[in-house]
Amino acid sequence: GQQLNQNPQSMFIQEGEDVSMNCTSSSIFNTWLWYKQDPGEGPVLLIALYKAGELTSNGRLTAQFGITRKDSFLNISASIPSDVGIYFCAGYTGANSKLTFGKGITLSVRP
Amino acid sequence: DTEVTQTPKHLVMGMTNKKSLKCEQHMGHRAMYWYKQKAKKPPELMFVYSYEKLSINESVPSRFSPECPNSSLLNLHLHALQPEDSALYLCASSPSTGTSSGTQYFGPGTRLLVL
């Protein structure tokens, strides 16, 4: 089936550091979405990617749609305490209208 | 405006109660979704409405009953729930379904506790 792999489950970084997280699959995806979720809140859309090779930025965040269409990465530069949360990748394969989610990466930022 | 609103924010109910969760969006989106999310897990799809018609039911127990009164509103009626149904219930909307127009925007969720 369609699965999105996000590893590791948790990441710990120092405030001010850059961090990169990726999302991989054995299936081809046509759309990649990156969400951040704070405790008790709904996921917030960070970046949406629609074309292979596409590189998109949103402030300190940059994400890329892999050219093989089987992966995507998200970079956060100069991390700050409010970057703490769970980061989910998600995507569509085009086989149906269901969004596939990765298991998420919990990011902790040490001041 | 990319806002999806959900009420109530928190809900505590007994196993014999009937309650409803409400979701609203004014972005002109024609697809709306219900998800269930357990702590530290990704959202699990429950239902998809496309153009006000139920298009996907992920084999959800009948104690959960969705309703889409119009293109802006989505309800989830709850009856005779079990304690294991306690979770964060998320509503989402997208312009349409499918890859290029299916970018989903989530509401803040309803935290449900079943006693």
mmCIF file with all atom_site columns, N, CA, C and O in Angstrom, chain A residues 30-62:
data_model
loop_
_atom_site.group_PDB
_atom_site.id
_atom_site.type_symbol
_atom_site.label_atom_id
_atom_site.label_alt_id
_atom_site.label_comp_id
_atom_site.label_asym_id
_atom_site.label_entity_id
_atom_site.label_seq_id
_atom_site.pdbx_PDB_ins_code
_atom_site.Cartn_x
_atom_site.Cartn_y
_atom_site.Cartn_z
_atom_site.occupancy
_atom_site.B_iso_or_equiv
_atom_site.pdbx_formal_charge
_atom_site.auth_seq_id
_atom_site.auth_comp_id
_atom_site.auth_asym_id
_atom_site.auth_atom_id
_atom_site.pdbx_PDB_model_num
ATOM 1   N N  . ASN A 1 30 ? 1.938  12.615 -6.351  1.00 0.00 ? 30 ASN A N  1
ATOM 2   C CA . ASN A 1 30 ? 1.710  13.750 -7.248  1.00 0.00 ? 30 ASN A CA 1
ATOM 3   C C  . ASN A 1 30 ? 1.647  15.083 -6.512  1.00 0.00 ? 30 ASN A C  1
ATOM 4   O O  . ASN A 1 30 ? 1.721  16.139 -7.142  1.00 0.00 ? 30 ASN A O  1
ATOM 5   N N  . THR A 1 31 ? 1.423  15.024 -5.226  1.00 0.00 ? 31 THR A N  1
ATOM 6   C CA . THR A 1 31 ? 1.363  16.219 -4.392  1.00 0.00 ? 31 THR A CA 1
ATOM 7   C C  . THR A 1 31 ? 2.012  15.891 -3.055  1.00 0.00 ? 31 THR A C  1
ATOM 8   O O  . THR A 1 31 ? 1.784  14.793 -2.522  1.00 0.00 ? 31 THR A O  1
ATOM 9   N N  . TRP A 1 32 ? 2.809  16.823 -2.535  1.00 0.00 ? 32 TRP A N  1
ATOM 10  C CA . TRP A 1 32 ? 3.393  16.685 -1.201  1.00 0.00 ? 32 TRP A CA 1
ATOM 11  C C  . TRP A 1 32 ? 2.965  17.874 -0.364  1.00 0.00 ? 32 TRP A C  1
ATOM 12  O O  . TRP A 1 32 ? 3.008  19.019 -0.816  1.00 0.00 ? 32 TRP A O  1
ATOM 13  N N  . LEU A 1 33 ? 2.537  17.583 0.865   1.00 0.00 ? 33 LEU A N  1
ATOM 14  C CA . LEU A 1 33 ? 2.126  18.630 1.794   1.00 0.00 ? 33 LEU A CA 1
ATOM 15  C C  . LEU A 1 33 ? 2.898  18.457 3.093   1.00 0.00 ? 33 LEU A C  1
ATOM 16  O O  . LEU A 1 33 ? 3.105  17.325 3.552   1.00 0.00 ? 33 LEU A O  1
ATOM 17  N N  . TRP A 1 34 ? 3.289  19.566 3.676   1.00 0.00 ? 34 TRP A N  1
ATOM 18  C CA . TRP A 1 34 ? 3.936  19.541 4.986   1.00 0.00 ? 34 TRP A CA 1
ATOM 19  C C  . TRP A 1 34 ? 3.082  20.301 5.984   1.00 0.00 ? 34 TRP A C  1
ATOM 20  O O  . TRP A 1 34 ? 2.667  21.437 5.720   1.00 0.00 ? 34 TRP A O  1
ATOM 21  N N  . TYR A 1 35 ? 2.794  19.656 7.113   1.00 0.00 ? 35 TYR A N  1
ATOM 22  C CA . TYR A 1 35 ? 1.965  20.248 8.170   1.00 0.00 ? 35 TYR A CA 1
ATOM 23  C C  . TYR A 1 35 ? 2.746  20.271 9.482   1.00 0.00 ? 35 TYR A C  1
ATOM 24  O O  . TYR A 1 35 ? 3.587  19.411 9.744   1.00 0.00 ? 35 TYR A O  1
ATOM 25  N N  . LYS A 1 36 ? 2.428  21.265 10.314  1.00 0.00 ? 36 LYS A N  1
ATOM 26  C CA . LYS A 1 36 ? 2.936  21.310 11.698  1.00 0.00 ? 36 LYS A CA 1
ATOM 27  C C  . LYS A 1 36 ? 1.740  21.289 12.636  1.00 0.00 ? 36 LYS A C  1
ATOM 28  O O  . LYS A 1 36 ? 0.743  21.988 12.401  1.00 0.00 ? 36 LYS A O  1
ATOM 29  N N  . GLN A 1 37 ? 1.862  20.486 13.694  1.00 0.00 ? 37 GLN A N  1
ATOM 30  C CA . GLN A 1 37 ? 0.777  20.395 14.658  1.00 0.00 ? 37 GLN A CA 1
ATOM 31  C C  . GLN A 1 37 ? 1.295  20.659 16.065  1.00 0.00 ? 37 GLN A C  1
ATOM 32  O O  . GLN A 1 37 ? 2.246  20.013 16.525  1.00 0.00 ? 37 GLN A O  1
ATOM 33  N N  . ASP A 1 38 ? 0.660  21.605 16.741  1.00 0.00 ? 38 ASP A N  1
ATOM 34  C CA . ASP A 1 38 ? 0.939  21.874 18.149  1.00 0.00 ? 38 ASP A CA 1
ATOM 35  C C  . ASP A 1 38 ? -0.005 21.031 18.998  1.00 0.00 ? 38 ASP A C  1
ATOM 36  O O  . ASP A 1 38 ? -1.089 20.652 18.532  1.00 0.00 ? 38 ASP A O  1
ATOM 37  N N  . PRO A 1 39 ? 0.367  20.738 20.243  1.00 0.00 ? 39 PRO A N  1
ATOM 38  C CA . PRO A 1 39 ? -0.483 19.886 21.101  1.00 0.00 ? 39 PRO A CA 1
ATOM 39  C C  . PRO A 1 39 ? -1.906 20.425 21.224  1.00 0.00 ? 39 PRO A C  1
ATOM 40  O O  . PRO A 1 39 ? -2.111 21.615 21.482  1.00 0.00 ? 39 PRO A O  1
ATOM 41  N N  . GLY A 1 40 ? -2.883 19.553 21.006  1.00 0.00 ? 40 GLY A N  1
ATOM 42  C CA . GLY A 1 40 ? -4.280 19.930 21.166  1.00 0.00 ? 40 GLY A CA 1
ATOM 43  C C  . GLY A 1 40 ? -4.853 20.784 20.053  1.00 0.00 ? 40 GLY A C  1
ATOM 44  O O  . GLY A 1 40 ? -6.001 21.238 20.151  1.00 0.00 ? 40 GLY A O  1
ATOM 45  N N  . GLU A 1 41 ? -4.081 21.020 19.013  1.00 0.00 ? 41 GLU A N  1
ATOM 46  C CA . GLU A 1 41 ? -4.541 21.848 17.893  1.00 0.00 ? 41 GLU A CA 1
ATOM 47  C C  . GLU A 1 41 ? -4.581 21.021 16.613  1.00 0.00 ? 41 GLU A C  1
ATOM 48  O O  . GLU A 1 41 ? -4.061 19.912 16.555  1.00 0.00 ? 41 GLU A O  1
ATOM 49  N N  . GLY A 1 42 ? -5.199 21.592 15.574  1.00 0.00 ? 42 GLY A N  1
ATOM 50  C CA . GLY A 1 42 ? -5.212 20.907 14.297  1.00 0.00 ? 42 GLY A CA 1
ATOM 51  C C  . GLY A 1 42 ? -3.930 21.147 13.524  1.00 0.00 ? 42 GLY A C  1
ATOM 52  O O  . GLY A 1 42 ? -3.209 22.114 13.785  1.00 0.00 ? 42 GLY A O  1
ATOM 53  N N  . PRO A 1 43 ? -3.616 20.286 12.552  1.00 0.00 ? 43 PRO A N  1
ATOM 54  C CA . PRO A 1 43 ? -2.425 20.499 11.714  1.00 0.00 ? 43 PRO A CA 1
ATOM 55  C C  . PRO A 1 43 ? -2.566 21.795 10.912  1.00 0.00 ? 43 PRO A C  1
ATOM 56  O O  . PRO A 1 43 ? -3.634 22.094 10.390  1.00 0.00 ? 43 PRO A O  1
ATOM 57  N N  . VAL A 1 44 ? -1.471 22.523 10.816  1.00 0.00 ? 44 VAL A N  1
ATOM 58  C CA . VAL A 1 44 ? -1.432 23.758 10.037  1.00 0.00 ? 44 VAL A CA 1
ATOM 59  C C  . VAL A 1 44 ? -0.582 23.523 8.800   1.00 0.00 ? 44 VAL A C  1
ATOM 60  O O  . VAL A 1 44 ? 0.542  23.025 8.904   1.00 0.00 ? 44 VAL A O  1
ATOM 61  N N  . LEU A 1 45 ? -1.119 23.856 7.642   1.00 0.00 ? 45 LEU A N  1
ATOM 62  C CA . LEU A 1 45 ? -0.387 23.663 6.392   1.00 0.00 ? 45 LEU A CA 1
ATOM 63  C C  . LEU A 1 45 ? 0.788  24.627 6.334   1.00 0.00 ? 45 LEU A C  1
ATOM 64  O O  . LEU A 1 45 ? 0.627  25.834 6.480   1.00 0.00 ? 45 LEU A O  1
ATOM 65  N N  . LEU A 1 46 ? 1.991  24.079 6.115   1.00 0.00 ? 46 LEU A N  1
ATOM 66  C CA . LEU A 1 46 ? 3.193  24.897 6.001   1.00 0.00 ? 46 LEU A CA 1
ATOM 67  C C  . LEU A 1 46 ? 3.525  25.169 4.537   1.00 0.00 ? 46 LEU A C  1
ATOM 68  O O  . LEU A 1 46 ? 3.753  26.314 4.141   1.00 0.00 ? 46 LEU A O  1
ATOM 69  N N  . ILE A 1 47 ? 3.625  24.118 3.754   1.00 0.00 ? 47 ILE A N  1
ATOM 70  C CA . ILE A 1 47 ? 4.040  24.233 2.353   1.00 0.00 ? 47 ILE A CA 1
ATOM 71  C C  . ILE A 1 47 ? 3.338  23.130 1.559   1.00 0.00 ? 47 ILE A C  1
ATOM 72  O O  . ILE A 1 47 ? 3.202  21.999 2.028   1.00 0.00 ? 47 ILE A O  1
ATOM 73  N N  . ALA A 1 48 ? 2.908  23.483 0.342   1.00 0.00 ? 48 ALA A N  1
ATOM 74  C CA . ALA A 1 48 ? 2.318  22.529 -0.599  1.00 0.00 ? 48 ALA A CA 1
ATOM 75  C C  . ALA A 1 48 ? 3.180  22.495 -1.863  1.00 0.00 ? 48 ALA A C  1
ATOM 76  O O  . ALA A 1 48 ? 3.603  23.544 -2.357  1.00 0.00 ? 48 ALA A O  1
ATOM 77  N N  . LEU A 1 49 ? 3.431  21.299 -2.364  1.00 0.00 ? 49 LEU A N  1
ATOM 78  C CA . LEU A 1 49 ? 4.283  21.108 -3.547  1.00 0.00 ? 49 LEU A CA 1
ATOM 79  C C  . LEU A 1 49 ? 3.516  20.286 -4.566  1.00 0.00 ? 49 LEU A C  1
ATOM 80  O O  . LEU A 1 49 ? 2.934  19.246 -4.229  1.00 0.00 ? 49 LEU A O  1
ATOM 81  N N  . TYR A 1 50 ? 3.561  20.744 -5.854  1.00 0.00 ? 50 TYR A N  1
ATOM 82  C CA . TYR A 1 50 ? 2.721  20.114 -6.859  1.00 0.00 ? 50 TYR A CA 1
ATOM 83  C C  . TYR A 1 50 ? 3.496  19.569 -8.060  1.00 0.00 ? 50 TYR A C  1
ATOM 84  O O  . TYR A 1 50 ? 2.905  18.876 -8.899  1.00 0.00 ? 50 TYR A O  1
ATOM 85  N N  . LYS A 1 51 ? 4.791  19.949 -8.192  1.00 0.00 ? 51 LYS A N  1
ATOM 86  C CA . LYS A 1 51 ? 5.550  19.517 -9.365  1.00 0.00 ? 51 LYS A CA 1
ATOM 87  C C  . LYS A 1 51 ? 6.879  18.918 -8.942  1.00 0.00 ? 51 LYS A C  1
ATOM 88  O O  . LYS A 1 51 ? 7.555  19.454 -8.055  1.00 0.00 ? 51 LYS A O  1
ATOM 89  N N  . ALA A 1 52 ? 7.300  17.850 -9.618  1.00 0.00 ? 52 ALA A N  1
ATOM 90  C CA . ALA A 1 52 ? 8.597  17.239 -9.343  1.00 0.00 ? 52 ALA A CA 1
ATOM 91  C C  . ALA A 1 52 ? 9.696  18.278 -9.520  1.00 0.00 ? 52 ALA A C  1
ATOM 92  O O  . ALA A 1 52 ? 9.706  19.022 -10.505 1.00 0.00 ? 52 ALA A O  1
ATOM 93  N N  . GLY A 1 53 ? 10.599 18.335 -8.537  1.00 0.00 ? 53 GLY A N  1
ATOM 94  C CA . GLY A 1 53 ? 11.696 19.292 -8.572  1.00 0.00 ? 53 GLY A CA 1
ATOM 95  C C  . GLY A 1 53 ? 11.362 20.637 -7.967  1.00 0.00 ? 53 GLY A C  1
ATOM 96  O O  . GLY A 1 53 ? 12.261 21.455 -7.713  1.00 0.00 ? 53 GLY A O  1
ATOM 97  N N  . GLU A 1 54 ? 10.101 20.894 -7.688  1.00 0.00 ? 54 GLU A N  1
ATOM 98  C CA . GLU A 1 54 ? 9.679  22.191 -7.163  1.00 0.00 ? 54 GLU A CA 1
ATOM 99  C C  . GLU A 1 54 ? 10.333 22.460 -5.813  1.00 0.00 ? 54 GLU A C  1
ATOM 100 O O  . GLU A 1 54 ? 10.384 21.599 -4.955  1.00 0.00 ? 54 GLU A O  1
ATOM 101 N N  . LEU A 1 55 ? 10.827 23.679 -5.650  1.00 0.00 ? 55 LEU A N  1
ATOM 102 C CA . LEU A 1 55 ? 11.430 24.133 -4.394  1.00 0.00 ? 55 LEU A CA 1
ATOM 103 C C  . LEU A 1 55 ? 10.645 25.355 -3.943  1.00 0.00 ? 55 LEU A C  1
ATOM 104 O O  . LEU A 1 55 ? 10.542 26.328 -4.691  1.00 0.00 ? 55 LEU A O  1
ATOM 105 N N  . THR A 1 56 ? 10.081 25.310 -2.753  1.00 0.00 ? 56 THR A N  1
ATOM 106 C CA . THR A 1 56 ? 9.209  26.388 -2.275  1.00 0.00 ? 56 THR A CA 1
ATOM 107 C C  . THR A 1 56 ? 9.621  26.805 -0.873  1.00 0.00 ? 56 THR A C  1
ATOM 108 O O  . THR A 1 56 ? 9.936  25.957 -0.038  1.00 0.00 ? 56 THR A O  1
ATOM 109 N N  . SER A 1 57 ? 9.592  28.107 -0.631  1.00 0.00 ? 57 SER A N  1
ATOM 110 C CA . SER A 1 57 ? 9.934  28.637 0.689   1.00 0.00 ? 57 SER A CA 1
ATOM 111 C C  . SER A 1 57 ? 8.752  29.344 1.313   1.00 0.00 ? 57 SER A C  1
ATOM 112 O O  . SER A 1 57 ? 7.888  29.885 0.618   1.00 0.00 ? 57 SER A O  1
ATOM 113 N N  . ASN A 1 58 ? 8.739  29.311 2.643   1.00 0.00 ? 58 ASN A N  1
ATOM 114 C CA . ASN A 1 58 ? 7.731  30.018 3.430   1.00 0.00 ? 58 ASN A CA 1
ATOM 115 C C  . ASN A 1 58 ? 8.463  30.530 4.666   1.00 0.00 ? 58 ASN A C  1
ATOM 116 O O  . ASN A 1 58 ? 8.584  29.833 5.664   1.00 0.00 ? 58 ASN A O  1
ATOM 117 N N  . GLY A 1 59 ? 8.997  31.752 4.570   1.00 0.00 ? 59 GLY A N  1
ATOM 118 C CA . GLY A 1 59 ? 9.795  32.293 5.675   1.00 0.00 ? 59 GLY A CA 1
ATOM 119 C C  . GLY A 1 59 ? 11.068 31.486 5.864   1.00 0.00 ? 59 GLY A C  1
ATOM 120 O O  . GLY A 1 59 ? 11.858 31.313 4.933   1.00 0.00 ? 59 GLY A O  1
ATOM 121 N N  . ARG A 1 60 ? 11.262 30.952 7.077   1.00 0.00 ? 60 ARG A N  1
ATOM 122 C CA . ARG A 1 60 ? 12.461 30.165 7.372   1.00 0.00 ? 60 ARG A CA 1
ATOM 123 C C  . ARG A 1 60 ? 12.338 28.709 6.915   1.00 0.00 ? 60 ARG A C  1
ATOM 124 O O  . ARG A 1 60 ? 13.252 27.914 7.113   1.00 0.00 ? 60 ARG A O  1
ATOM 125 N N  . LEU A 1 61 ? 11.215 28.364 6.323   1.00 0.00 ? 61 LEU A N  1
ATOM 126 C CA . LEU A 1 61 ? 10.972 26.995 5.884   1.00 0.00 ? 61 LEU A CA 1
ATOM 127 C C  . LEU A 1 61 ? 11.184 26.881 4.383   1.00 0.00 ? 61 LEU A C  1
ATOM 128 O O  . LEU A 1 61 ? 10.776 27.763 3.618   1.00 0.00 ? 61 LEU A O  1
ATOM 129 N N  . THR A 1 62 ? 11.817 25.779 3.976   1.00 0.00 ? 62 THR A N  1
ATOM 130 C CA . THR A 1 62 ? 11.988 25.472 2.562   1.00 0.00 ? 62 THR A CA 1
ATOM 131 C C  . THR A 1 62 ? 11.673 23.997 2.372   1.00 0.00 ? 62 THR A C  1
ATOM 132 O O  . THR A 1 62 ? 12.105 23.154 3.175   1.00 0.00 ? 62 THR A O  1
#
